[in-house]
mmCIF file of C-alpha atoms in Angstrom:
data_model
loop_
_atom_site.group_PDB
_atom_site.id
_atom_site.type_symbol
_atom_site.label_atom_id
_atom_site.label_comp_id
_atom_site.label_asym_id
_atom_site.label_seq_id
_atom_site.Cartn_x
_atom_site.Cartn_y
_atom_site.Cartn_z
ATOM 1 C CA MET A 76 30.262 5.293 2.851
ATOM 2 C CA TRP A 77 29.149 6.022 -0.900
ATOM 3 C CA LEU A 78 32.690 6.829 -1.857
ATOM 4 C CA PHE A 79 33.922 3.264 -0.802
ATOM 5 C CA ARG A 80 30.804 1.661 -2.383
ATOM 6 C CA ARG A 81 29.976 0.369 1.004
ATOM 7 C CA PRO A 82 26.478 -0.694 1.891
ATOM 8 C CA GLY A 83 24.588 2.015 4.040
ATOM 9 C CA PRO A 84 21.854 1.534 6.501
ATOM 10 C CA SER A 85 19.554 0.479 3.733
ATOM 11 C CA GLY A 86 21.679 -2.148 2.799
ATOM 12 C CA PHE A 87 22.306 -0.904 -0.585
ATOM 13 C CA SER A 88 25.512 1.123 -1.664
ATOM 14 C CA LYS A 89 26.363 4.215 -4.078
ATOM 15 C CA SER A 90 26.696 1.544 -6.661
ATOM 16 C CA ALA A 91 23.214 -0.392 -6.286
ATOM 17 C CA THR A 92 21.374 -0.247 -9.494
ATOM 18 C CA ALA A 93 17.444 0.012 -9.591
ATOM 19 C CA GLU A 94 17.141 -3.555 -10.373
ATOM 20 C CA GLN A 95 19.020 -4.647 -7.154
ATOM 21 C CA VAL A 96 16.843 -2.265 -5.161
ATOM 22 C CA THR A 97 13.477 -3.552 -6.564
ATOM 23 C CA ASP A 98 14.561 -7.254 -6.824
ATOM 24 C CA GLY A 99 11.968 -9.494 -5.500
ATOM 25 C CA ILE A 100 9.010 -6.612 -5.732
ATOM 26 C CA ASP A 101 5.845 -7.801 -7.740
ATOM 27 C CA ALA A 102 4.466 -4.566 -9.360
ATOM 28 C CA SER A 103 1.842 -6.324 -11.551
ATOM 29 C CA GLY A 104 -1.575 -4.428 -11.054
ATOM 30 C CA LEU A 105 0.120 -1.133 -10.324
ATOM 31 C CA THR A 106 0.039 1.924 -12.407
ATOM 32 C CA ALA A 107 2.950 4.503 -12.085
ATOM 33 C CA ILE A 108 3.493 7.787 -13.812
ATOM 34 C CA VAL A 109 7.002 8.824 -14.440
ATOM 35 C CA THR A 110 7.506 12.479 -15.762
ATOM 36 C CA GLY A 111 10.783 12.921 -17.781
ATOM 37 C CA GLY A 112 10.485 9.173 -18.676
ATOM 38 C CA SER A 113 12.417 9.676 -22.191
ATOM 39 C CA SER A 114 15.990 10.104 -20.658
ATOM 40 C CA GLY A 115 18.430 9.904 -17.804
ATOM 41 C CA ILE A 116 17.038 8.562 -14.714
ATOM 42 C CA GLY A 117 13.533 8.829 -15.774
ATOM 43 C CA ARG A 118 13.844 6.317 -18.264
ATOM 44 C CA GLU A 119 15.538 3.940 -16.107
ATOM 45 C CA THR A 120 13.007 4.335 -13.644
ATOM 46 C CA ALA A 121 10.501 3.553 -16.306
ATOM 47 C CA ARG A 122 12.294 0.608 -17.517
ATOM 48 C CA VAL A 123 12.637 -1.191 -14.335
ATOM 49 C CA LEU A 124 9.153 -0.363 -13.066
ATOM 50 C CA ALA A 125 7.946 -1.950 -16.276
ATOM 51 C CA LEU A 126 10.335 -4.954 -15.527
ATOM 52 C CA ARG A 127 8.589 -5.377 -12.364
ATOM 53 C CA GLY A 128 5.201 -5.647 -14.017
ATOM 54 C CA ALA A 129 3.716 -2.102 -13.482
ATOM 55 C CA HIS A 130 1.748 -0.295 -15.994
ATOM 56 C CA VAL A 131 4.039 2.751 -16.798
ATOM 57 C CA VAL A 132 2.943 6.160 -18.397
ATOM 58 C CA MET A 133 5.870 8.220 -19.215
ATOM 59 C CA GLY A 134 4.942 12.053 -19.160
ATOM 60 C CA VAL A 135 7.259 13.559 -22.078
ATOM 61 C CA ARG A 136 7.814 16.668 -23.703
ATOM 62 C CA ASN A 137 9.290 15.174 -26.856
ATOM 63 C CA VAL A 138 6.731 12.352 -27.838
ATOM 64 C CA THR A 139 8.896 11.322 -30.791
ATOM 65 C CA ALA A 140 11.603 10.487 -28.176
ATOM 66 C CA GLY A 141 9.180 8.929 -25.633
ATOM 67 C CA LYS A 142 7.730 6.546 -28.281
ATOM 68 C CA GLN A 143 11.309 5.679 -29.248
ATOM 69 C CA VAL A 144 11.800 4.606 -25.425
ATOM 70 C CA GLN A 145 8.468 2.850 -25.187
ATOM 71 C CA GLU A 146 9.673 0.712 -28.278
ATOM 72 C CA ALA A 147 13.014 0.082 -26.689
ATOM 73 C CA ILE A 148 11.524 -1.270 -23.468
ATOM 74 C CA ILE A 149 8.820 -3.213 -25.103
ATOM 75 C CA LYS A 150 11.677 -4.852 -27.361
ATOM 76 C CA GLU A 151 13.544 -5.431 -24.085
ATOM 77 C CA ILE A 152 10.658 -6.648 -22.066
ATOM 78 C CA PRO A 153 7.907 -8.004 -24.097
ATOM 79 C CA THR A 154 5.400 -7.996 -21.491
ATOM 80 C CA ALA A 155 6.000 -4.512 -20.629
ATOM 81 C CA LYS A 156 2.885 -2.110 -20.489
ATOM 82 C CA VAL A 157 4.345 1.283 -21.467
ATOM 83 C CA ASP A 158 2.843 4.227 -22.611
ATOM 84 C CA ALA A 159 4.046 7.832 -23.497
ATOM 85 C CA MET A 160 1.895 10.825 -23.059
ATOM 86 C CA GLU A 161 2.807 14.618 -23.871
ATOM 87 C CA LEU A 162 3.656 16.756 -20.808
ATOM 88 C CA ASP A 163 5.359 20.098 -20.846
ATOM 89 C CA LEU A 164 5.807 20.908 -17.500
ATOM 90 C CA SER A 165 6.665 24.317 -17.900
ATOM 91 C CA SER A 166 3.088 24.760 -19.462
ATOM 92 C CA MET A 167 0.294 24.813 -17.068
ATOM 93 C CA ALA A 168 -1.958 24.136 -19.966
ATOM 94 C CA SER A 169 0.061 21.029 -21.036
ATOM 95 C CA VAL A 170 -0.051 19.884 -17.310
ATOM 96 C CA ARG A 171 -3.759 20.185 -17.153
ATOM 97 C CA LYS A 172 -4.180 18.563 -20.491
ATOM 98 C CA PHE A 173 -1.928 15.593 -19.440
ATOM 99 C CA ALA A 174 -4.083 15.224 -16.178
ATOM 100 C CA SER A 175 -7.312 15.530 -18.008
ATOM 101 C CA GLU A 176 -6.788 12.851 -20.403
ATOM 102 C CA PHE A 177 -5.079 10.638 -17.847
ATOM 103 C CA ASN A 178 -8.055 11.008 -15.522
ATOM 104 C CA SER A 179 -10.402 10.324 -18.300
ATOM 105 C CA SER A 180 -8.952 7.284 -19.188
ATOM 106 C CA GLY A 181 -10.417 5.639 -16.317
ATOM 107 C CA ARG A 182 -7.053 4.307 -15.302
ATOM 108 C CA SER A 183 -6.125 3.945 -11.519
ATOM 109 C CA LEU A 184 -2.739 5.593 -10.005
ATOM 110 C CA ASN A 185 -0.686 4.155 -7.191
ATOM 111 C CA LEU A 186 2.714 5.927 -8.010
ATOM 112 C CA LEU A 187 3.550 9.237 -9.176
ATOM 113 C CA ILE A 188 7.360 10.094 -9.635
ATOM 114 C CA ASN A 189 7.868 13.791 -10.171
ATOM 115 C CA ASN A 190 11.290 13.425 -11.815
ATOM 116 C CA ALA A 191 11.516 15.623 -14.893
ATOM 117 C CA GLY A 192 13.582 18.839 -14.576
ATOM 118 C CA ILE A 193 16.038 21.147 -15.845
ATOM 119 C CA MET A 194 19.147 22.503 -14.301
ATOM 120 C CA MET A 195 20.917 25.885 -14.021
ATOM 121 C CA THR A 196 19.550 27.440 -17.504
ATOM 122 C CA PRO A 197 20.211 31.098 -18.264
ATOM 123 C CA PHE A 198 17.300 33.321 -17.402
ATOM 124 C CA LEU A 199 14.238 32.309 -19.177
ATOM 125 C CA LEU A 200 10.668 32.617 -18.911
ATOM 126 C CA SER A 201 7.985 29.889 -19.296
ATOM 127 C CA LYS A 202 5.129 30.123 -21.731
ATOM 128 C CA ASP A 203 3.318 31.582 -18.541
ATOM 129 C CA SER A 204 5.855 34.167 -17.847
ATOM 130 C CA ILE A 205 7.564 32.534 -14.964
ATOM 131 C CA GLU A 206 11.013 31.734 -14.489
ATOM 132 C CA LEU A 207 11.804 28.573 -16.091
ATOM 133 C CA GLN A 208 13.458 26.451 -13.433
ATOM 134 C CA PHE A 209 10.863 27.198 -11.159
ATOM 135 C CA ALA A 210 8.042 26.640 -13.461
ATOM 136 C CA THR A 211 9.242 23.330 -14.447
ATOM 137 C CA ASN A 212 10.891 21.751 -11.674
ATOM 138 C CA HIS A 213 8.276 23.027 -8.989
ATOM 139 C CA LEU A 214 5.094 24.755 -10.413
ATOM 140 C CA GLY A 215 4.274 22.017 -12.903
ATOM 141 C CA HIS A 216 4.699 19.155 -10.651
ATOM 142 C CA PHE A 217 2.910 20.921 -7.768
ATOM 143 C CA LEU A 218 -0.126 21.364 -10.283
ATOM 144 C CA LEU A 219 0.113 17.983 -11.611
ATOM 145 C CA THR A 220 0.386 16.222 -8.184
ATOM 146 C CA HIS A 221 -2.908 18.383 -7.287
ATOM 147 C CA LEU A 222 -4.878 17.446 -10.653
ATOM 148 C CA LEU A 223 -4.111 13.664 -9.896
ATOM 149 C CA LEU A 224 -4.410 13.391 -6.251
ATOM 150 C CA ASP A 225 -8.095 12.214 -6.193
ATOM 151 C CA ASN A 226 -7.402 9.632 -8.566
ATOM 152 C CA MET A 227 -4.565 8.452 -6.484
ATOM 153 C CA LYS A 228 -6.870 8.657 -3.044
ATOM 154 C CA LYS A 229 -9.619 6.581 -4.672
ATOM 155 C CA THR A 230 -7.078 4.056 -6.172
ATOM 156 C CA ALA A 231 -5.703 3.666 -2.284
ATOM 157 C CA ARG A 232 -9.043 3.219 -1.034
ATOM 158 C CA LYS A 233 -9.984 0.569 -3.610
ATOM 159 C CA SER A 234 -6.800 -1.312 -3.631
ATOM 160 C CA LYS A 235 -6.062 -1.179 -0.035
ATOM 161 C CA ILE A 236 -2.381 -0.416 -1.343
ATOM 162 C CA GLU A 237 -0.738 2.750 -0.016
ATOM 163 C CA GLY A 238 0.038 5.126 -2.789
ATOM 164 C CA ARG A 239 3.407 7.019 -3.448
ATOM 165 C CA ILE A 240 4.233 10.274 -4.446
ATOM 166 C CA VAL A 241 8.094 10.941 -4.955
ATOM 167 C CA ASN A 242 9.683 14.307 -5.515
ATOM 168 C CA VAL A 243 13.256 14.036 -7.095
ATOM 169 C CA SER A 244 14.959 16.862 -5.430
ATOM 170 C CA SER A 245 18.466 17.480 -4.878
ATOM 171 C CA GLU A 246 21.185 18.121 -2.177
ATOM 172 C CA ALA A 247 21.329 21.636 -4.345
ATOM 173 C CA HIS A 248 18.502 22.814 -2.184
ATOM 174 C CA ARG A 249 21.028 23.701 0.374
ATOM 175 C CA PHE A 250 22.497 26.387 -1.929
ATOM 176 C CA ALA A 251 19.256 28.145 -2.850
ATOM 177 C CA TYR A 252 18.866 32.106 -2.291
ATOM 178 C CA PRO A 253 19.966 33.048 1.344
ATOM 179 C CA LYS A 254 16.388 34.001 1.843
ATOM 180 C CA GLY A 255 14.871 30.598 0.607
ATOM 181 C CA ILE A 256 12.251 30.617 -1.871
ATOM 182 C CA ARG A 257 11.832 34.230 -3.232
ATOM 183 C CA PHE A 258 8.373 34.262 -4.373
ATOM 184 C CA ASP A 259 8.383 37.977 -4.802
ATOM 185 C CA LYS A 260 11.627 38.079 -7.144
ATOM 186 C CA THR A 261 11.162 34.817 -8.824
ATOM 187 C CA ASN A 262 11.026 36.743 -11.991
ATOM 188 C CA ASP A 263 13.965 39.453 -11.209
ATOM 189 C CA GLU A 264 16.528 38.803 -14.097
ATOM 190 C CA LYS A 265 18.719 41.306 -12.658
ATOM 191 C CA GLN A 266 19.335 39.262 -9.370
ATOM 192 C CA TYR A 267 18.901 35.895 -11.272
ATOM 193 C CA ASN A 268 21.608 33.340 -10.323
ATOM 194 C CA LYS A 269 21.107 30.172 -12.151
ATOM 195 C CA TYR A 270 22.790 27.907 -9.496
ATOM 196 C CA GLN A 271 20.791 29.686 -6.509
ATOM 197 C CA ALA A 272 17.577 29.547 -8.777
ATOM 198 C CA TYR A 273 18.008 25.823 -9.333
ATOM 199 C CA GLY A 274 18.480 25.224 -5.839
ATOM 200 C CA GLN A 275 15.379 27.412 -4.873
ATOM 201 C CA SER A 276 13.166 24.825 -7.173
ATOM 202 C CA LYS A 277 14.477 21.842 -5.453
ATOM 203 C CA LEU A 278 14.160 23.224 -2.190
ATOM 204 C CA ALA A 279 10.337 23.859 -3.067
ATOM 205 C CA ASN A 280 10.171 20.301 -4.137
ATOM 206 C CA ILE A 281 10.916 19.145 -0.417
ATOM 207 C CA LEU A 282 8.794 21.706 1.129
ATOM 208 C CA HIS A 283 6.054 20.736 -1.145
ATOM 209 C CA ALA A 284 6.527 16.695 -0.203
ATOM 210 C CA ASN A 285 6.926 17.706 3.339
ATOM 211 C CA GLU A 286 3.735 19.712 3.581
ATOM 212 C CA LEU A 287 1.609 17.474 1.252
ATOM 213 C CA THR A 288 2.498 14.614 3.782
ATOM 214 C CA ARG A 289 1.372 16.713 6.517
ATOM 215 C CA HIS A 290 -1.986 17.109 4.895
ATOM 216 C CA LEU A 291 -2.466 13.404 3.864
ATOM 217 C CA LYS A 292 -1.764 12.437 7.301
ATOM 218 C CA GLU A 293 -4.508 14.606 8.749
ATOM 219 C CA GLU A 294 -6.950 13.473 6.090
ATOM 220 C CA GLY A 295 -6.147 9.877 6.825
ATOM 221 C CA ALA A 296 -5.383 9.273 3.312
ATOM 222 C CA GLU A 297 -3.440 5.993 2.600
ATOM 223 C CA ILE A 298 -0.662 8.033 0.521
ATOM 224 C CA THR A 299 2.773 9.041 1.309
ATOM 225 C CA ALA A 300 4.938 11.731 -0.172
ATOM 226 C CA ASN A 301 8.650 11.937 -0.163
ATOM 227 C CA SER A 302 11.597 13.711 -1.688
ATOM 228 C CA LEU A 303 14.731 12.391 -2.288
ATOM 229 C CA HIS A 304 18.363 13.330 -3.713
ATOM 230 C CA PRO A 305 19.020 10.818 -6.194
ATOM 231 C CA GLY A 306 22.960 11.140 -6.169
ATOM 232 C CA VAL A 307 24.973 12.875 -8.674
ATOM 233 C CA ILE A 308 24.309 11.346 -11.784
ATOM 234 C CA SER A 309 26.279 11.700 -15.271
ATOM 235 C CA THR A 310 23.146 12.753 -17.219
ATOM 236 C CA ASN A 311 22.541 15.525 -19.795
ATOM 237 C CA LEU A 312 21.060 17.215 -17.004
ATOM 238 C CA PHE A 313 24.431 19.057 -16.686
ATOM 239 C CA ARG A 314 24.487 20.681 -20.252
ATOM 240 C CA HIS A 315 23.771 24.092 -18.697
ATOM 241 C CA VAL A 316 26.296 24.038 -15.790
ATOM 242 C CA PHE A 317 29.039 25.257 -18.036
ATOM 243 C CA THR A 318 28.212 27.679 -20.882
ATOM 244 C CA PRO A 319 30.040 28.205 -22.680
ATOM 245 C CA PRO A 320 31.827 24.861 -22.847
ATOM 246 C CA SER A 321 35.196 24.966 -20.882
ATOM 247 C CA PHE A 322 38.068 23.058 -19.886
ATOM 248 C CA ALA A 323 36.265 22.717 -16.485
ATOM 249 C CA GLN A 324 33.513 20.872 -18.412
ATOM 250 C CA GLY A 325 36.003 18.464 -19.905
ATOM 251 C CA PHE A 326 37.651 17.817 -16.526
ATOM 252 C CA VAL A 327 34.068 17.131 -14.690
ATOM 253 C CA SER A 328 33.328 14.744 -17.720
ATOM 254 C CA LYS A 329 36.513 12.808 -17.127
ATOM 255 C CA LEU A 330 35.584 12.680 -13.147
ATOM 256 C CA SER A 331 32.169 11.640 -13.627
ATOM 257 C CA SER A 332 32.761 7.868 -14.210
ATOM 258 C CA LEU A 333 34.702 7.926 -10.783
ATOM 259 C CA LEU A 334 32.621 10.328 -8.486
ATOM 260 C CA MET A 335 29.130 10.341 -10.292
ATOM 261 C CA LYS A 336 26.643 7.463 -10.449
ATOM 262 C CA ASN A 337 25.004 6.297 -13.542
ATOM 263 C CA VAL A 338 21.835 6.076 -14.598
ATOM 264 C CA GLN A 339 21.295 2.391 -13.830
ATOM 265 C CA GLN A 340 22.339 3.456 -10.063
ATOM 266 C CA VAL A 341 19.195 5.617 -9.689
ATOM 267 C CA SER A 342 17.475 5.734 -6.420
ATOM 268 C CA ASN A 343 14.284 6.937 -7.463
ATOM 269 C CA LEU A 344 12.866 3.427 -6.534
ATOM 270 C CA ALA A 345 14.270 3.174 -3.184
ATOM 271 C CA ASN A 346 11.007 3.365 -1.386
ATOM 272 C CA LEU A 347 9.095 1.276 -3.572
ATOM 273 C CA SER A 348 9.747 -1.610 -1.281
ATOM 274 C CA ARG A 349 6.471 -1.679 0.713
ATOM 275 C CA LEU A 350 4.140 -0.409 -2.300
ATOM 276 C CA SER A 351 3.198 -4.076 -3.415
ATOM 277 C CA GLU A 352 2.855 -5.426 0.134
#
């Protein structure tokens, strides 16, 4: 019933905001990492987590932009605990550096929101010579999660609070390549389709969360991993969809206020409700 903005089974509707979804939650004493925290839904996720009392670490590619967001959040919420650390998810070296610095800091970790991403870019290779959407959206987050997992397990045992890993996926996973994830042809420029490549990376996010949940359950770890579709949200993520700019881009932009959610209506925090119990 999202089109009519009526509440669904959760009690929330398409127009519900992150502040409304987390109303009444006390996240004091919790530490969260949000990738892509300098813009879009990552920024709003970081802001609302800080509003609820969590210590938020934003993993950002552009440190200057990240510091500006950090300052803006603290100006709005003087008691906010927010940090910005450099993280380029398309570079495995950057991911390892971020994880090493975070783990070495002695901080605990309750919540990991793998939010950052790029969408429908022209064919490009990462610094590690991997197709850029697959490297950024999936492999970077896969490695980051693996490197932070021991910290999360230790935190969950010590605090007796179940940890959360959230992979921000998309309904676009339904439009991946016909055979799903093409591991043997990820870098095939001739057969590259930017729409299907994006769908492939989002499908990988879901499979990662599903398999990780199975392993954590078998191990008895007090952590759950979930993937979600945040909704179709008007952000700069759409900048590569229409290249070059066209009438269609302008038309979609006009419709966005009617059909798309805004960043305040982000649903990345929907399964935070039991985290502080």
